[in-house]
Short mmCIF file of C-alpha atoms and ligand atoms in Angstrom, two decimals:
data_model
loop_
_atom_site.label_atom_id
_atom_site.label_comp_id
_atom_site.label_asym_id
_atom_site.label_seq_id
_atom_site.Cartn_x
_atom_site.Cartn_y
_atom_site.Cartn_z
CA MET D 20 6.25 -8.78 6.79
CA SER D 21 6.03 -11.51 4.15
CA LYS D 22 7.33 -10.62 0.68
CA ILE D 23 3.91 -11.19 -0.85
CA LEU D 24 2.17 -9.04 1.75
CA GLU D 25 4.68 -6.27 1.09
CA GLU D 26 4.20 -6.53 -2.69
CA VAL D 27 0.42 -6.53 -2.47
CA LEU D 28 0.30 -3.50 -0.20
CA ALA D 29 2.75 -1.61 -2.45
CA ALA D 30 0.69 -2.47 -5.54
CA ASN D 31 -2.45 -1.34 -3.77
CA GLN D 32 -0.90 1.95 -2.75
CA SER D 33 -0.04 2.70 -6.35
CA TYR D 34 -3.53 1.59 -7.52
CA ALA D 35 -5.28 3.79 -4.96
CA GLY D 36 -2.96 6.64 -5.90
CA SER D 37 -4.55 6.88 -9.35
CA PHE D 38 -8.05 5.74 -8.36
CA GLY D 39 -9.66 8.82 -9.92
CA ALA D 40 -13.31 8.67 -10.98
CA LYS D 41 -13.69 5.07 -9.82
CA SER D 42 -14.71 6.51 -6.46
CA ASP D 43 -18.03 7.46 -8.06
CA LEU D 44 -18.92 3.99 -9.39
CA ALA D 45 -22.39 2.73 -8.54
CA LEU D 46 -22.85 -0.55 -6.64
CA PRO D 47 -24.93 -2.41 -9.30
CA PRO D 48 -22.81 -3.61 -12.25
CA ALA D 49 -23.12 -1.05 -15.07
CA ARG D 50 -23.16 -3.60 -17.90
CA ARG D 51 -25.62 -5.81 -16.08
CA PHE D 52 -24.06 -9.23 -16.52
CA ALA D 53 -22.27 -11.83 -14.43
CA ILE D 54 -19.55 -14.40 -15.08
CA LEU D 55 -19.10 -17.62 -13.12
CA THR D 56 -15.58 -18.90 -13.74
CA CYS D 57 -12.64 -20.84 -12.32
CA MET D 58 -10.16 -19.42 -9.82
CA ASP D 59 -7.25 -20.59 -12.03
CA ALA D 60 -4.48 -17.97 -11.87
CA ARG D 61 -4.10 -17.93 -15.66
CA LEU D 62 -7.66 -16.67 -16.15
CA ASP D 63 -8.27 -12.95 -15.83
CA PRO D 64 -11.95 -12.31 -16.58
CA ALA D 65 -11.35 -8.54 -16.64
CA LYS D 66 -8.99 -9.11 -19.55
CA TYR D 67 -10.57 -12.06 -21.38
CA ALA D 68 -14.02 -10.49 -21.24
CA GLY D 69 -13.07 -6.80 -21.37
CA LEU D 70 -14.23 -5.65 -17.96
CA SER D 71 -13.48 -2.44 -16.15
CA GLU D 72 -14.22 -1.78 -12.49
CA GLY D 73 -17.97 -1.48 -12.02
CA ASP D 74 -18.91 -3.40 -15.19
CA ALA D 75 -19.95 -6.89 -14.12
CA HIS D 76 -20.07 -9.48 -11.35
CA VAL D 77 -17.38 -12.13 -11.40
CA ILE D 78 -17.98 -15.19 -9.22
CA ARG D 79 -15.05 -17.55 -8.94
CA ASN D 80 -14.40 -20.91 -7.35
CA ALA D 81 -12.35 -24.02 -8.10
CA GLY D 82 -13.62 -25.12 -11.52
CA GLY D 83 -16.17 -22.33 -11.96
CA ARG D 84 -18.78 -24.80 -10.77
CA ALA D 85 -22.45 -24.02 -10.14
CA THR D 86 -22.28 -24.84 -6.45
CA ASP D 87 -24.98 -23.79 -3.99
CA ASP D 88 -22.82 -20.83 -3.06
CA ALA D 89 -22.23 -19.77 -6.67
CA ILE D 90 -25.99 -19.90 -7.23
CA ARG D 91 -26.52 -17.85 -4.07
CA SER D 92 -24.30 -15.14 -5.58
CA LEU D 93 -26.01 -15.31 -8.98
CA VAL D 94 -29.46 -14.99 -7.43
CA ILE D 95 -28.33 -11.91 -5.49
CA SER D 96 -26.65 -10.61 -8.66
CA HIS D 97 -29.98 -10.56 -10.47
CA LYS D 98 -32.51 -10.08 -7.71
CA LEU D 99 -30.83 -7.21 -5.89
CA LEU D 100 -28.27 -5.89 -8.36
CA GLY D 101 -29.98 -6.23 -11.71
CA THR D 102 -27.78 -8.47 -13.87
CA LEU D 103 -29.67 -9.79 -16.90
CA GLU D 104 -27.25 -12.20 -18.63
CA TRP D 105 -24.93 -14.81 -17.15
CA PHE D 106 -21.86 -16.67 -18.42
CA VAL D 107 -20.46 -19.96 -17.13
CA VAL D 108 -16.81 -20.21 -18.21
CA HIS D 109 -14.71 -23.30 -17.51
CA HIS D 110 -11.31 -23.78 -19.13
CA THR D 111 -8.87 -26.22 -20.71
CA ASN D 112 -6.17 -27.78 -18.52
CA CYS D 113 -8.22 -27.20 -15.35
CA GLY D 114 -6.76 -28.56 -12.12
CA MET D 115 -10.18 -29.94 -11.29
CA GLU D 116 -9.62 -32.60 -13.98
CA LEU D 117 -6.55 -33.93 -12.19
CA PHE D 118 -8.10 -35.67 -9.21
CA ALA D 119 -11.20 -37.44 -7.95
CA ASP D 120 -13.02 -36.96 -4.65
CA GLU D 121 -11.42 -39.99 -3.01
CA VAL D 122 -7.94 -38.87 -4.12
CA ILE D 123 -8.03 -35.48 -2.38
CA ALA D 124 -9.88 -36.99 0.60
CA ASP D 125 -7.18 -39.65 1.06
CA LEU D 126 -4.39 -37.07 0.66
CA LEU D 127 -5.99 -34.81 3.29
CA ASP D 128 -6.57 -37.75 5.60
CA ASP D 129 -2.81 -38.40 5.53
CA ASP D 130 -1.38 -34.84 5.68
CA LEU D 131 -2.62 -31.26 5.26
CA GLY D 132 0.50 -29.93 3.51
CA THR D 133 0.66 -29.29 -0.23
CA ALA D 134 0.76 -32.53 -2.24
CA SER D 135 2.80 -32.97 -5.41
CA PHE D 136 1.69 -34.21 -8.80
CA ASP D 137 4.07 -36.15 -11.05
CA GLY D 138 1.88 -35.87 -14.15
CA LYS D 139 -0.03 -39.03 -13.25
CA ALA D 140 -0.58 -39.31 -9.53
CA TRP D 141 -0.64 -37.16 -6.41
CA SER D 142 1.45 -37.89 -3.34
CA ASN D 143 2.22 -36.29 0.01
CA PRO D 144 5.85 -35.34 0.70
CA HIS D 145 5.11 -35.64 4.43
CA HIS D 146 2.82 -37.86 6.47
CA ARG D 147 2.25 -35.86 9.61
CA GLY D 148 -1.39 -36.67 10.03
CA GLY D 149 -4.39 -35.03 8.43
CA HIS D 150 -8.11 -35.26 8.94
CA ALA D 151 -10.97 -37.38 7.60
CA ALA D 152 -13.25 -34.37 6.99
CA GLY D 153 -12.34 -34.37 3.29
CA HIS D 154 -14.30 -37.58 2.81
CA PHE D 155 -17.53 -35.69 3.50
CA ILE D 156 -17.03 -32.95 0.90
CA LYS D 157 -18.20 -33.07 -2.70
CA TRP D 158 -15.20 -31.52 -4.44
CA GLN D 159 -16.92 -30.79 -7.77
CA THR D 160 -14.16 -32.33 -9.86
CA ILE D 161 -14.38 -32.28 -13.66
CA GLY D 162 -14.21 -35.29 -15.98
CA ASP D 163 -15.09 -33.58 -19.26
CA GLN D 164 -15.16 -29.81 -19.77
CA ASP D 165 -18.04 -29.76 -22.28
CA GLU D 166 -20.11 -31.87 -19.93
CA SER D 167 -19.26 -29.83 -16.84
CA VAL D 168 -20.22 -26.54 -18.51
CA ALA D 169 -23.47 -28.00 -19.82
CA LEU D 170 -24.29 -29.57 -16.47
CA ASP D 171 -23.64 -26.33 -14.58
CA VAL D 172 -25.67 -24.22 -17.01
CA ARG D 173 -28.50 -26.73 -16.67
CA ARG D 174 -28.30 -26.68 -12.90
CA ILE D 175 -28.56 -22.88 -12.86
CA ARG D 176 -31.30 -22.87 -15.53
CA GLU D 177 -33.42 -25.30 -13.54
CA HIS D 178 -32.95 -23.62 -10.17
CA PRO D 179 -36.31 -22.45 -8.79
CA LEU D 180 -34.93 -19.01 -7.84
CA VAL D 181 -33.51 -18.26 -11.30
CA PRO D 182 -35.92 -16.45 -13.65
CA LYS D 183 -36.44 -18.11 -17.03
CA SER D 184 -35.77 -14.74 -18.71
CA ILE D 185 -32.02 -14.78 -17.98
CA PRO D 186 -29.94 -16.21 -20.82
CA ILE D 187 -27.02 -18.34 -19.57
CA TYR D 188 -24.11 -18.81 -21.96
CA GLY D 189 -21.66 -21.70 -21.67
CA TYR D 190 -18.01 -21.30 -22.72
CA ILE D 191 -14.61 -22.91 -22.36
CA TYR D 192 -11.59 -20.63 -22.14
CA ASP D 193 -8.56 -22.05 -23.93
CA VAL D 194 -5.46 -21.41 -21.79
CA ARG D 195 -3.21 -21.79 -24.85
CA THR D 196 -4.95 -19.19 -27.01
CA GLY D 197 -6.93 -16.96 -24.64
CA ARG D 198 -10.01 -17.68 -26.73
CA LEU D 199 -13.53 -18.38 -25.45
CA GLU D 200 -15.07 -21.34 -27.27
CA GLU D 201 -18.81 -21.80 -26.98
CA VAL D 202 -20.23 -25.07 -25.63
CA LYS D 203 -23.30 -25.28 -27.82
CA ALA D 204 -25.15 -27.80 -25.65
CA ALA D 205 -24.64 -25.50 -22.67
CA SER D 206 -25.84 -22.31 -24.32
CA GLU D 207 -28.75 -24.30 -25.71
CA ALA D 208 -29.66 -25.46 -22.19
CA GLY D 209 -29.29 -21.91 -20.95
CA ARG D 210 -31.33 -20.16 -23.58
CA VAL D 211 -34.44 -18.20 -22.77
CA ALA D 212 -37.67 -20.08 -23.46
CA ALA D 213 -39.81 -18.23 -26.04
CA SER D 214 -42.55 -17.76 -23.46
CA ALA D 215 -40.13 -16.05 -21.02
CA ALA D 216 -38.43 -13.69 -23.51
ZN1 LIG M 323 -9.69 -24.39 -13.34
#
């Protein structure tokens, strides 16, 4: 068994051992909100936003981007599970700022193994052959965090399946301080129109 697999199963055994009243949690999130955020390992939404099991939906992907699939989850989150407020949280020092679509596509075309980054450019340690499929994916890279949060909030706000009554807040998590900083233009774009309140 891999070391990681062993560690995860041991941790789970201890978690389940003191599961207690969590077995009675309801399916819909008790605090009726959702967070869309990046998969970055340094971000722990349960900690930075004070969540316990059962409190809120957390939707994560590379960058915390408002992709079709993230929007699918948000629509379900409201329509079937009753969330009423949404957060989009990107963060400083995001890996999605470190490459462009053609960079990852070229790397994948050359080799599928993990590439290395020297602080400026990416390169493949091996060249065993990859695949061209990466050229057909939009990777949702980030040029500017403020812009990406505002753009994603706007995309969600303007989606035809998202009710105008849901406020969408835009924030950037600072990986050096643990603080959430509001992106005013994003929260502005995500605010509830007076007629929908
Ligand atoms: Zn990130």
